[in-house]
Structures are given as C-alpha cells and as structure tokens.
C-alpha cells in the first residue's frame, strides 16, 4: 500500500481558489448596473445565441462569467428553483435573496466536495419599485455571497472596468446612459485599438449582449415579467442616444 | 463509462416543467393522486363546475370567451369565476369541467410554457403548446374517469404561419384542430347553434366580440349552468383576442356596451323563445 501525500486543508483550498480564479480571469467581463429605469445587464459577448445573461423570474435576472457549461447548468437550476417555488407558493414569494442563497449553497458544496470547483462568478439581480429597493447579489466560485449597491462588475478585467463604472455611475442614469457607461467600461482595456477611440473606444452592437429589467414593466408594457433582451438595432439606438 | 455519463446528462436535460415536477416533486402535480375507487362510487363529489366557453377565428386572429358562472349541483357556486386565461403572450386557454382541477392545470400549463421559454431562450411552437396541453389532459384521465374531468379549448396565433388557430380536446387528451369556431361545456350546444347563424368568415374584431357575447347569451338563456351578462352586478363575460400583436383582454367598458346592445335588441323584439 502506498501512503497518500498529505495536503493541508489550507493548501487544498488555496489551490482550488487559484485554479477557479485563473479560469474566470480568462473570460470577458459582465456589468450589472442599477439605474432609474431599472437594471441594465451588459456583457461583452460576440455570440448571438450563447447567452451570459438570462431571465430567471418576473423581476429576477442572472448574469455570469466563466465556463459556459457550468454557469448554464446553474442558470437552468435557478429557473427550475424559481418556477417550482412560484408554482407551489405564489409568484411574489420568489425572491433574489432566496435564489442567491441556493446558489451560494450549491457553489459552496461544489467548491469543497467535488473534484474541481466551478470556474464561474454569478450575479443575481432583482428590480424593485425604486432604485433603493433593487437587490444585486454577487456570488463567487467558493459560495461567498455579497450584497452590492449600485453596480457589479465581474470577469477578467473586473478591477479596471469597475474603476470606470464607479467614476461614471449615478442613480439617476437612464437605460441609455447605463448601457453607454457599461460599454465604455468594457472597452477600457489595455488593448491599444480600444484606447485609440475617444473615451476608451466603442463596442459594435454585435459584440455586446444587453438585457434590462424594466422597473415599470406592468404599466409600460403590461407584463409582470420585467426581463427584456435587446436586439442589435435596440442596442445601436441606445448607444447613439444623447444624454 | 463516458457514454453512460453523456446519456445520463442528455436524459436529465428537460425543458418541460411538468417532467421536472414528475421527477422531483410529483406531489405538486394536480393529477397523479390515487383516489379510493369505492369513495367515487358511493357519492358523486359536489365540486364547482365551470361551463360554457366559445372560441372562433376572425380576420387576423382568434377569439375566446367564457361566461362567469360556476355551479355546484343546483347551486350557483360563483358569479365571478374566470374560465379564460392567457397561456402566454400568443395563446389563450379556456376551461370547462371541474373548476378546481382545471384552474390548477391552467396554472401548470402557464408555468410549463414560460419555463420552456426561459430554458430554451425561444417560444414553443403553437403545435408544441397544443401537444403539451393534450399530454396534461391525458395525465388527468384517471381523475376524469372518476368524474373530475377537465375539457379545455386552446387558441393561439401561429407566428410562423401567420394565422390564428384553434384546438379542442377530449378527456383522453385527444387534440383536434377546429377551423371556424368551437364551444365546450354544458351550454355549448346552444352556443354552437348561435355561432352557426352569427359567425361568418373574416369577421372584424369588434364584430367577433359581439358574436361571442351573443352566443354566450343564447347559452345562458337555455342552460342553467351558464351565466348571462349581469347588468346589476356589472359582470360581463371574459373575452380575449389573440392576433399578431399577442393576446389582449377586451376591456370591461367595451363588453358592457356590447352586452347592453344585445339586451336592448332582445327586449325590443319581446320574443318568448
């Protein structure tokens, strides 16, 4: 019998965390911004069909960075959790807080018990009747959960993007302003091509994925479901709009 | 080994909310409940029943309308019940039969469609929706055999073909596409007679609303389980239209005017039958 090498729990967790961080850092960033019209979710994503942003429930949306298959399975699990809960209790009993804590538990369980941790970072956003009542939760690969105010930036260049967003963010932003701010943040790369453009360059509408949670979806569109995915022409129009 | 994992993943991947419940939470399904056979034989259950639903095609879409009465034996159980519901943005659903189970089935069907849309990122085709509803009604067959039947009527706008379509069902989940108009429920024979005289191809939307309300009026005239327009309580049928722009509930004020005109015309005629 060969003896197994002893690895201290501290070292084991540290190695896992480093592994997950590396995986996430390779990906492109996602920005979630709470503003006056609701919550805007903006991702740099050239694929028109493999989404990083998704609808979970009436007022709740999901955004993720990292490995597609891993966050997609988490998104589907979230939709199932929300639909079962809404069906067995009532639609208003589905909250971002409940969903985020389920995500935190599953991410935590995978981080400690499975062969390899999930290389993902998630945001769960719930739009409220006023900007103060919006909920933004950030979840990391180890199951930590943070309640954020205003905006969340995740992914590879999170710190740099975050600095740009923090500078320009105001609660009075409209959707157009929030989406423009987010794309400005996403293009603020060290990439010289992006730097050349004025205010950090611009992303073409095809390279970004944008979805919003409308604060007033019941009155403006007659739908309880606040989530709306914007198509390329909507995005172009928003980006071209004046402040 | 790898193949079995792949098979497992594929087997577990479902976009159906009902399948998910069947696997994980069967207790939440409205059917799948074993009922003691002897109890059903002893006394027929006294539960509210929902009655007449009419549906028809018109120029550019389909329309569905239901009266507001639920009965329990010879008693009126409710004057406010709604039997026509939006299923999703492009389809509506009307229910006749055991009210409690029908309303639960409707709720399940609504979640089923929304769940598919969220998981897959696209809407289910109209045929797909009609088939899912058929499967749910078939799931309720054991209950139907014990007297708790649900018979739906389903209408929607087929966004691919660009036409409104109408589907009827039997208790075994059999699905039948209807071309012009259809009715279900105890007052359906009378409503159907009225529709045969009032309906014609390519009605305008406003005319179709009027035809639907008048056929429900005729059903209420002869069927005690169907409620007519109620000017005292200001209760009118529930009417939905579905066209290219989606499903729309006809506002109360419009229905009050339509019902008012019909009542007026009938009073002026002073006919007995």
Coordinates of C-alpha atoms in Angstrom, one line a residue:
Chain A
X1 CA 0.0 0.0 0.0
X2 CA 1.3 3.4 -0.9
X3 CA 0.7 6.2 1.5
X4 CA -1.2 9.2 0.2
X5 CA 0.6 12.5 0.3
X6 CA -0.7 14.8 3.0
X7 CA -2.0 18.1 1.8
X8 CA -3.2 20.6 4.4
X9 CA -6.7 21.9 4.1
X10 CA -5.4 25.4 3.8
X11 CA -3.2 24.5 0.8
X12 CA -6.0 22.5 -0.8
X13 CA -8.5 25.4 -0.6
X14 CA -5.9 27.9 -1.8
X15 CA -5.1 25.7 -4.8
X16 CA -8.7 25.3 -5.7
X17 CA -9.4 29.1 -5.4
X18 CA -6.3 29.9 -7.5
X19 CA -7.5 27.4 -10.1
X20 CA -11.0 28.9 -10.2
X21 CA -9.7 32.5 -10.3
X22 CA -7.5 31.7 -13.3
X23 CA -10.4 30.2 -15.2
X24 CA -12.6 33.3 -14.5
X25 CA -9.8 35.8 -15.3
X26 CA -9.6 34.4 -18.9
X27 CA -13.2 35.4 -19.7
X28 CA -14.6 38.7 -20.8
X29 CA -16.4 40.9 -18.3
X30 CA -20.1 41.4 -17.4
X31 CA -21.6 44.6 -15.9
X32 CA -24.8 44.8 -14.0
X33 CA -26.0 48.4 -13.3
X34 CA -28.9 49.6 -11.3
X35 CA -30.4 52.8 -12.6
X36 CA -33.5 54.9 -12.7
X37 CA -35.3 52.9 -15.4
X38 CA -34.4 49.5 -13.8
X39 CA -31.4 47.3 -14.0
X40 CA -29.2 47.1 -17.1
X41 CA -27.1 43.9 -17.7
X42 CA -24.3 44.3 -20.3
X43 CA -21.9 41.6 -21.4
X44 CA -19.2 41.5 -23.9
X45 CA -20.3 38.5 -25.9
X46 CA -19.9 38.0 -29.7
X47 CA -22.2 35.0 -29.8
X48 CA -25.8 35.8 -30.6
X49 CA -27.2 32.6 -29.1
X50 CA -25.0 31.5 -26.2
X51 CA -26.1 34.0 -23.6
X52 CA -24.3 35.1 -20.5
X53 CA -27.4 37.0 -19.3
X54 CA -30.7 35.3 -18.7
X55 CA -34.2 35.6 -17.2
X56 CA -34.9 33.7 -14.1
X57 CA -38.3 35.0 -13.0
X58 CA -40.6 38.0 -13.1
X59 CA -38.2 40.5 -11.6
X60 CA -35.1 38.5 -11.4
X61 CA -32.2 38.2 -13.9
X62 CA -29.0 36.3 -14.0
X63 CA -25.5 37.2 -15.3
X64 CA -22.4 35.1 -15.3
X65 CA -18.8 34.9 -16.4
X66 CA -16.6 31.8 -16.6
X67 CA -17.2 28.4 -18.1
X68 CA -20.3 28.3 -20.2
X69 CA -21.4 24.7 -19.4
X70 CA -21.1 25.4 -15.7
X71 CA -23.0 28.7 -15.4
X72 CA -25.6 27.4 -17.9
X73 CA -26.3 24.5 -15.6
X74 CA -26.6 26.9 -12.7
X75 CA -28.9 29.2 -14.7
X76 CA -31.2 26.3 -15.6
X77 CA -31.2 25.1 -11.9
X78 CA -32.1 28.7 -11.0
X79 CA -35.1 28.7 -13.4
X80 CA -36.3 25.4 -12.0
X81 CA -35.9 26.5 -8.4
X82 CA -37.8 29.7 -9.2
X83 CA -40.6 28.1 -11.2
X84 CA -41.2 25.3 -8.6
X85 CA -41.3 27.9 -5.8
X86 CA -43.6 30.2 -7.7
X87 CA -45.9 27.4 -8.7
X88 CA -46.1 25.8 -5.3
X89 CA -46.4 29.1 -3.2
X90 CA -47.0 32.2 -5.2
X91 CA -45.2 34.3 -7.8
X92 CA -44.4 37.0 -5.3
X93 CA -42.7 34.5 -3.0
X94 CA -39.8 34.1 -5.4
X95 CA -37.0 36.5 -4.3
X96 CA -33.5 37.1 -5.4
X97 CA -32.4 36.6 -1.8
X98 CA -33.7 33.0 -1.8
X99 CA -32.3 32.2 -5.2
X100 CA -28.9 33.7 -4.3
X101 CA -28.7 31.7 -1.1
X102 CA -29.4 28.5 -3.0
X103 CA -26.7 29.4 -5.5
X104 CA -24.3 30.1 -2.6
X105 CA -25.0 26.7 -1.1
X106 CA -24.5 24.8 -4.3
X107 CA -21.3 26.7 -5.2
X108 CA -20.0 26.1 -1.7
X109 CA -20.8 22.4 -1.9
X110 CA -19.1 22.0 -5.3
X111 CA -16.1 24.0 -4.0
X112 CA -15.5 21.8 -1.0
X113 CA -16.7 18.4 -2.1
X114 CA -16.2 18.0 -5.9
X115 CA -13.1 17.1 -7.9
X116 CA -12.8 20.7 -9.2
X117 CA -14.6 23.9 -8.3
X118 CA -16.9 25.8 -10.7
X119 CA -14.9 28.4 -12.6
X120 CA -17.8 30.9 -12.5
X121 CA -18.9 34.1 -11.0
X122 CA -22.6 35.0 -10.9
X123 CA -24.8 38.0 -10.3
X124 CA -28.4 37.7 -9.3
X125 CA -30.4 41.0 -9.8
X126 CA -33.9 41.8 -8.7
X127 CA -35.6 45.0 -9.7
X128 CA -37.7 46.8 -7.1
X129 CA -40.2 49.6 -7.3
X130 CA -37.5 52.2 -6.6
X131 CA -33.7 52.1 -7.1
X132 CA -33.2 51.8 -3.3
X133 CA -35.2 48.5 -3.3
X134 CA -33.1 46.9 -6.1
X135 CA -31.1 43.8 -5.0
X136 CA -27.8 42.9 -6.5
X137 CA -26.0 39.8 -5.3
X138 CA -22.6 38.7 -6.4
X139 CA -21.7 35.1 -5.9
X140 CA -18.2 33.7 -6.3
X141 CA -16.9 30.2 -7.1
X142 CA -16.4 29.3 -3.4
X143 CA -20.0 30.1 -2.4
X144 CA -19.3 33.6 -0.9
X145 CA -22.1 36.0 -1.4
X146 CA -22.0 39.7 -1.4
X147 CA -24.9 42.2 -1.4
X148 CA -23.8 45.0 -3.7
X149 CA -25.2 48.5 -4.1
X150 CA -25.4 50.3 -7.5
X151 CA -23.4 48.0 -9.8
X152 CA -21.5 44.8 -10.1
X153 CA -18.6 44.1 -12.4
X154 CA -17.3 40.5 -12.9
X155 CA -14.8 38.7 -15.1
X156 CA -11.3 39.1 -16.3
X157 CA -10.6 42.8 -16.2
X158 CA -13.1 43.5 -13.3
X159 CA -10.9 45.9 -11.5
X160 CA -10.2 48.2 -14.4
X161 CA -13.8 48.1 -15.7
X162 CA -15.0 48.7 -12.2
X163 CA -12.9 51.8 -11.8
X164 CA -14.5 53.3 -15.0
X165 CA -18.0 52.4 -13.9
X166 CA -17.5 53.7 -10.4
X167 CA -16.5 57.1 -11.8
X168 CA -19.5 57.5 -14.0
X169 CA -22.3 55.8 -12.0
X170 CA -25.2 57.9 -10.7
X171 CA -28.5 56.6 -9.5
X172 CA -30.2 59.0 -11.9
X173 CA -28.9 57.2 -15.0
X174 CA -31.4 56.1 -17.7
X175 CA -31.0 52.9 -19.6
X176 CA -29.2 54.6 -22.4
X177 CA -26.7 56.2 -20.1
X178 CA -26.2 53.0 -18.1
X179 CA -25.6 50.9 -21.2
X180 CA -23.2 53.5 -22.6
X181 CA -21.3 53.6 -19.3
X182 CA -21.1 49.8 -19.3
X183 CA -19.7 49.6 -22.8
X184 CA -17.3 52.4 -22.0
X185 CA -16.1 50.3 -19.0
X186 CA -15.9 47.1 -21.1
X187 CA -13.7 48.8 -23.7
X188 CA -11.4 50.5 -21.3
X189 CA -8.8 47.8 -21.9
X190 CA -5.1 47.9 -22.3
X191 CA -5.8 47.0 -25.9
X192 CA -4.3 49.8 -27.9
X193 CA -7.0 49.5 -30.6
X194 CA -9.6 50.3 -28.0
X195 CA -7.6 53.1 -26.4
X196 CA -7.4 55.0 -29.7
X197 CA -11.2 55.5 -29.8
X198 CA -12.5 58.5 -28.0
X199 CA -13.5 57.7 -24.3
X200 CA -12.0 54.3 -24.5
X201 CA -13.4 53.2 -27.8
X202 CA -16.7 51.6 -28.6
X203 CA -18.0 48.1 -29.0
X204 CA -20.1 47.3 -32.0
X205 CA -23.7 46.3 -31.1
X206 CA -23.0 42.8 -32.4
X207 CA -20.2 42.3 -29.8
X208 CA -22.3 43.1 -26.8
X209 CA -25.2 41.3 -25.2
X210 CA -27.7 43.6 -23.4
X211 CA -30.8 42.9 -21.4
X212 CA -32.7 45.0 -19.0
X213 CA -35.1 44.6 -16.1
X214 CA -37.8 47.2 -16.5
X215 CA -38.8 48.9 -13.3
X216 CA -42.3 49.8 -14.7
X217 CA -42.9 46.7 -16.8
X218 CA -46.5 46.4 -15.6
X219 CA -47.5 49.9 -16.6
X220 CA -45.3 50.4 -19.6
X221 CA -45.7 47.0 -21.3
X222 CA -48.5 45.3 -19.4
X223 CA -46.2 42.4 -18.4
X224 CA -45.3 41.1 -15.0
X225 CA -42.1 39.8 -16.5
X226 CA -39.6 42.7 -16.3
X227 CA -36.8 41.0 -18.3
X228 CA -36.3 42.2 -21.9
X229 CA -33.4 41.2 -24.2
X230 CA -32.4 43.9 -26.6
X231 CA -31.6 43.2 -30.2
X232 CA -28.8 44.7 -32.2
X233 CA -30.9 47.6 -33.5
X234 CA -32.1 48.5 -30.0
X235 CA -28.6 48.5 -28.7
X236 CA -27.3 50.7 -31.6
X237 CA -30.1 53.1 -30.9
X238 CA -29.3 53.2 -27.1
X239 CA -25.6 53.7 -27.7
X240 CA -26.3 56.5 -30.2
X241 CA -28.8 58.3 -27.9
X242 CA -27.8 61.6 -26.4
X243 CA -27.6 62.1 -22.6
Chain B
X1 CA -18.3 4.8 -18.9
X2 CA -18.2 8.2 -20.6
X3 CA -21.1 7.2 -22.8
X4 CA -23.2 6.5 -19.8
X5 CA -22.5 9.9 -18.3
X6 CA -23.4 11.6 -21.5
X7 CA -26.6 9.5 -21.7
X8 CA -27.4 10.5 -18.2
X9 CA -26.9 14.2 -18.8
X10 CA -29.0 14.0 -22.0
X11 CA -31.7 12.0 -20.2
X12 CA -31.9 14.6 -17.4
X13 CA -32.0 17.6 -19.7
X14 CA -35.6 18.6 -20.0
X15 CA -37.2 21.9 -20.9
X16 CA -40.5 20.7 -19.5
X17 CA -41.6 21.9 -16.2
X18 CA -44.1 19.1 -15.9
X19 CA -41.4 16.5 -16.5
X20 CA -39.3 18.2 -13.8
X21 CA -42.1 18.0 -11.3
X22 CA -42.9 14.4 -12.2
X23 CA -39.3 13.5 -11.4
X24 CA -38.6 15.7 -8.4
X25 CA -41.8 16.9 -6.9
X26 CA -44.7 14.6 -8.1
X27 CA -46.8 15.7 -5.1
X28 CA -47.2 19.2 -6.7
X29 CA -48.9 17.9 -9.8
X30 CA -52.7 18.5 -9.9
X31 CA -53.2 14.9 -11.0
X32 CA -51.2 11.7 -10.1
X33 CA -53.2 11.2 -7.0
X34 CA -54.6 7.8 -6.3
X35 CA -58.2 8.1 -5.3
X36 CA -60.1 5.4 -3.5
X37 CA -62.3 3.7 -6.0
X38 CA -65.0 2.9 -3.5
X39 CA -65.4 6.6 -2.5
X40 CA -66.1 7.7 -6.0
X41 CA -68.7 5.0 -6.4
X42 CA -70.6 5.9 -3.2
X43 CA -71.5 9.6 -3.8
X44 CA -70.6 11.8 -6.8
X45 CA -68.4 14.6 -5.5
X46 CA -70.1 18.0 -5.1
X47 CA -67.5 20.4 -6.6
X48 CA -67.8 23.6 -8.6
X49 CA -68.1 23.2 -12.3
X50 CA -67.2 25.7 -14.9
X51 CA -69.2 25.8 -18.1
X52 CA -69.6 27.4 -21.5
X53 CA -66.5 28.5 -23.5
X54 CA -66.8 29.7 -27.0
X55 CA -63.9 30.3 -29.5
X56 CA -63.8 31.4 -33.1
X57 CA -61.5 32.6 -35.7
X58 CA -61.8 36.1 -37.1
X59 CA -60.0 38.2 -39.7
X60 CA -56.4 38.2 -38.4
X61 CA -56.7 36.1 -35.3
X62 CA -58.7 34.0 -32.9
X63 CA -61.1 35.0 -30.0
X64 CA -62.1 33.1 -26.9
X65 CA -64.9 34.0 -24.4
X66 CA -66.3 32.4 -21.3
X67 CA -69.2 33.2 -19.0
X68 CA -68.7 33.9 -15.3
X69 CA -70.8 31.2 -13.5
X70 CA -69.6 28.2 -11.6
X71 CA -72.2 25.7 -10.3
X72 CA -72.2 23.0 -7.7
X73 CA -75.2 20.8 -8.3
X74 CA -78.2 23.1 -8.5
X75 CA -76.5 25.9 -6.6
X76 CA -74.5 28.8 -8.1
X77 CA -71.1 28.5 -6.5
X78 CA -69.6 31.6 -8.0
X79 CA -70.7 34.5 -10.2
X80 CA -67.2 35.9 -10.7
X81 CA -65.2 32.9 -11.8
X82 CA -62.9 33.4 -14.8
X83 CA -62.6 30.5 -17.2
X84 CA -60.4 32.0 -20.0
X85 CA -56.8 32.7 -19.2
X86 CA -53.8 33.9 -21.2
X87 CA -51.4 30.9 -21.5
X88 CA -48.5 33.0 -22.8
X89 CA -48.1 36.1 -25.0
X90 CA -49.5 34.4 -28.1
X91 CA -52.1 31.9 -26.8
X92 CA -55.1 31.7 -24.5
X93 CA -56.8 28.8 -22.8
X94 CA -60.5 28.2 -21.8
X95 CA -61.6 25.6 -19.4
X96 CA -64.8 23.7 -18.8
X97 CA -65.3 20.9 -16.2
X98 CA -64.2 20.5 -12.6
X99 CA -63.1 24.1 -11.7
X100 CA -60.5 23.3 -9.1
X101 CA -58.5 20.9 -11.2
X102 CA -59.0 23.0 -14.3
X103 CA -57.6 26.1 -12.7
X104 CA -54.6 24.2 -11.3
X105 CA -54.0 22.6 -14.8
X106 CA -54.1 26.1 -16.3
X107 CA -51.5 27.4 -13.8
X108 CA -49.3 24.4 -14.6
X109 CA -49.7 25.0 -18.3
X110 CA -48.7 28.6 -17.9
X111 CA -45.6 27.8 -16.0
X112 CA -44.8 25.0 -18.5
X113 CA -44.8 27.5 -21.4
X114 CA -42.8 30.1 -19.5
X115 CA -40.3 27.5 -18.2
X116 CA -39.6 26.3 -21.7
X117 CA -39.2 29.8 -23.0
X118 CA -36.7 30.6 -20.3
X119 CA -34.7 27.4 -20.5
X120 CA -34.5 27.3 -24.3
X121 CA -34.5 31.0 -25.0
X122 CA -37.3 30.7 -27.6
X123 CA -41.0 30.3 -27.6
X124 CA -42.5 26.8 -28.1
X125 CA -44.3 26.4 -31.4
X126 CA -48.1 26.6 -31.4
X127 CA -48.4 22.9 -32.2
X128 CA -45.9 22.2 -29.4
X129 CA -48.0 24.1 -27.0
X130 CA -51.2 22.3 -28.1
X131 CA -49.5 18.9 -27.7
X132 CA -48.2 19.7 -24.2
X133 CA -51.8 20.6 -23.2
X134 CA -53.0 17.4 -24.6
X135 CA -50.5 15.4 -22.6
X136 CA -51.6 17.2 -19.4
X137 CA -55.2 16.4 -20.1
X138 CA -54.3 12.8 -20.6
X139 CA -52.4 12.9 -17.3
X140 CA -55.7 13.8 -15.7
X141 CA -57.6 10.8 -17.3
X142 CA -57.7 8.7 -14.1
X143 CA -59.4 11.6 -12.3
X144 CA -61.7 12.2 -15.3
X145 CA -62.8 8.5 -15.1
X146 CA -63.9 9.2 -11.5
X147 CA -66.0 12.2 -12.6
X148 CA -63.4 15.0 -12.2
X149 CA -63.0 15.8 -15.9
X150 CA -61.4 18.9 -17.4
X151 CA -62.1 19.8 -21.0
X152 CA -60.0 22.8 -22.4
X153 CA -60.2 24.8 -25.5
X154 CA -56.9 26.3 -26.8
X155 CA -56.4 29.1 -29.2
X156 CA -53.3 30.9 -30.3
X157 CA -51.5 32.8 -33.0
X158 CA -49.1 30.7 -35.1
X159 CA -46.3 33.2 -35.5
X160 CA -44.5 31.1 -38.1
X161 CA -47.6 30.6 -40.3
X162 CA -49.0 34.0 -39.5
X163 CA -52.5 32.7 -38.7
X164 CA -54.7 32.2 -35.7
X165 CA -55.5 28.5 -34.8
X166 CA -58.0 26.8 -32.6
X167 CA -57.7 23.4 -30.8
X168 CA -60.3 21.3 -29.0
X169 CA -59.6 18.3 -26.8
X170 CA -61.4 15.3 -25.3
X171 CA -60.8 13.9 -21.8
X172 CA -58.2 11.4 -23.1
X173 CA -56.1 14.3 -24.3
X174 CA -57.0 13.8 -28.0
X175 CA -56.3 17.0 -29.8
X176 CA -58.4 18.3 -32.7
X177 CA -57.9 21.4 -34.8
X178 CA -61.0 23.4 -35.4
X179 CA -61.4 25.6 -38.5
X180 CA -64.1 28.1 -37.8
X181 CA -65.5 28.0 -34.3
X182 CA -65.9 25.7 -31.4
X183 CA -67.6 25.5 -28.0
X184 CA -67.3 23.4 -24.8
X185 CA -69.2 23.0 -21.6
X186 CA -72.8 22.3 -20.7
X187 CA -74.2 25.3 -22.6
X188 CA -72.1 24.5 -25.6
X189 CA -74.9 23.1 -27.8
X190 CA -76.9 26.3 -27.5
X191 CA -73.8 28.5 -28.1
X192 CA -72.9 26.4 -31.1
X193 CA -76.3 26.9 -32.6
X194 CA -76.0 30.6 -32.2
X195 CA -72.5 30.6 -33.7
X196 CA -73.7 28.7 -36.7
X197 CA -76.1 31.6 -37.5
X198 CA -73.9 34.5 -36.4
X199 CA -70.4 33.6 -37.5
X200 CA -69.0 34.2 -40.9
X201 CA -65.5 34.2 -42.3
X202 CA -63.3 37.2 -41.8
X203 CA -65.3 39.0 -39.1
X204 CA -63.8 42.2 -37.8
X205 CA -62.5 42.0 -34.2
X206 CA -65.4 44.1 -32.8
X207 CA -68.0 42.0 -34.7
X208 CA -66.3 38.8 -33.4
X209 CA -66.6 40.1 -29.8
X210 CA -70.3 40.8 -30.3
X211 CA -70.9 37.4 -31.9
X212 CA -69.1 35.7 -28.9
X213 CA -71.2 37.6 -26.3
X214 CA -74.4 36.9 -28.2
X215 CA -73.7 33.2 -28.4
X216 CA -72.9 33.1 -24.7
X217 CA -76.2 35.0 -24.1
X218 CA -78.0 32.2 -26.0
X219 CA -76.2 29.5 -24.0
X220 CA -77.2 31.3 -20.7
X221 CA -80.8 31.5 -22.0
X222 CA -81.2 27.8 -22.1
X223 CA -78.5 26.3 -19.9
X224 CA -79.0 26.9 -16.1
X225 CA -75.2 26.4 -15.5
X226 CA -74.2 29.2 -17.8
X227 CA -74.5 32.8 -16.5
X228 CA -75.6 35.6 -18.8
X229 CA -74.5 39.3 -18.8
X230 CA -75.3 40.7 -15.3
X231 CA -76.1 44.4 -15.5
X232 CA -77.0 44.5 -11.8
X233 CA -73.5 43.4 -10.7
X234 CA -71.9 44.8 -13.8
X235 CA -70.5 41.4 -14.7
X236 CA -69.6 40.6 -18.3
X237 CA -68.0 37.6 -20.0
X238 CA -64.3 37.3 -20.1
X239 CA -63.1 37.8 -23.7
X240 CA -59.6 37.5 -25.1
X241 CA -58.4 38.1 -28.7
X242 CA -55.1 36.8 -30.0
X243 CA -53.6 38.2 -33.1
X244 CA -50.1 39.1 -34.5
X245 CA -49.7 41.6 -31.6
X246 CA -50.4 39.0 -29.0
X247 CA -53.2 38.2 -26.6
X248 CA -55.4 41.1 -25.4
X249 CA -58.2 41.1 -22.9
X250 CA -61.2 43.1 -24.1
X251 CA -61.9 45.9 -21.5
X252 CA -65.0 45.8 -19.4
X253 CA -66.4 49.0 -20.8
X254 CA -66.4 47.6 -24.3
X255 CA -68.1 44.4 -23.1
X256 CA -70.7 46.4 -21.2
X257 CA -71.6 48.3 -24.4
X258 CA -71.8 45.1 -26.5
X259 CA -73.9 43.3 -23.8
X260 CA -76.1 46.4 -23.4
X261 CA -76.8 46.4 -27.2
X262 CA -77.7 42.7 -27.2
X263 CA -80.0 43.0 -24.2
X264 CA -81.7 46.1 -25.8
X265 CA -82.3 44.3 -29.1
X266 CA -83.7 41.3 -27.4
X267 CA -86.0 43.3 -25.2
X268 CA -87.3 45.3 -28.2
X269 CA -88.2 42.0 -30.0
X270 CA -90.1 40.7 -27.0
X271 CA -89.9 37.2 -28.2
X272 CA -90.5 34.2 -25.9
X273 CA -88.1 31.6 -27.2

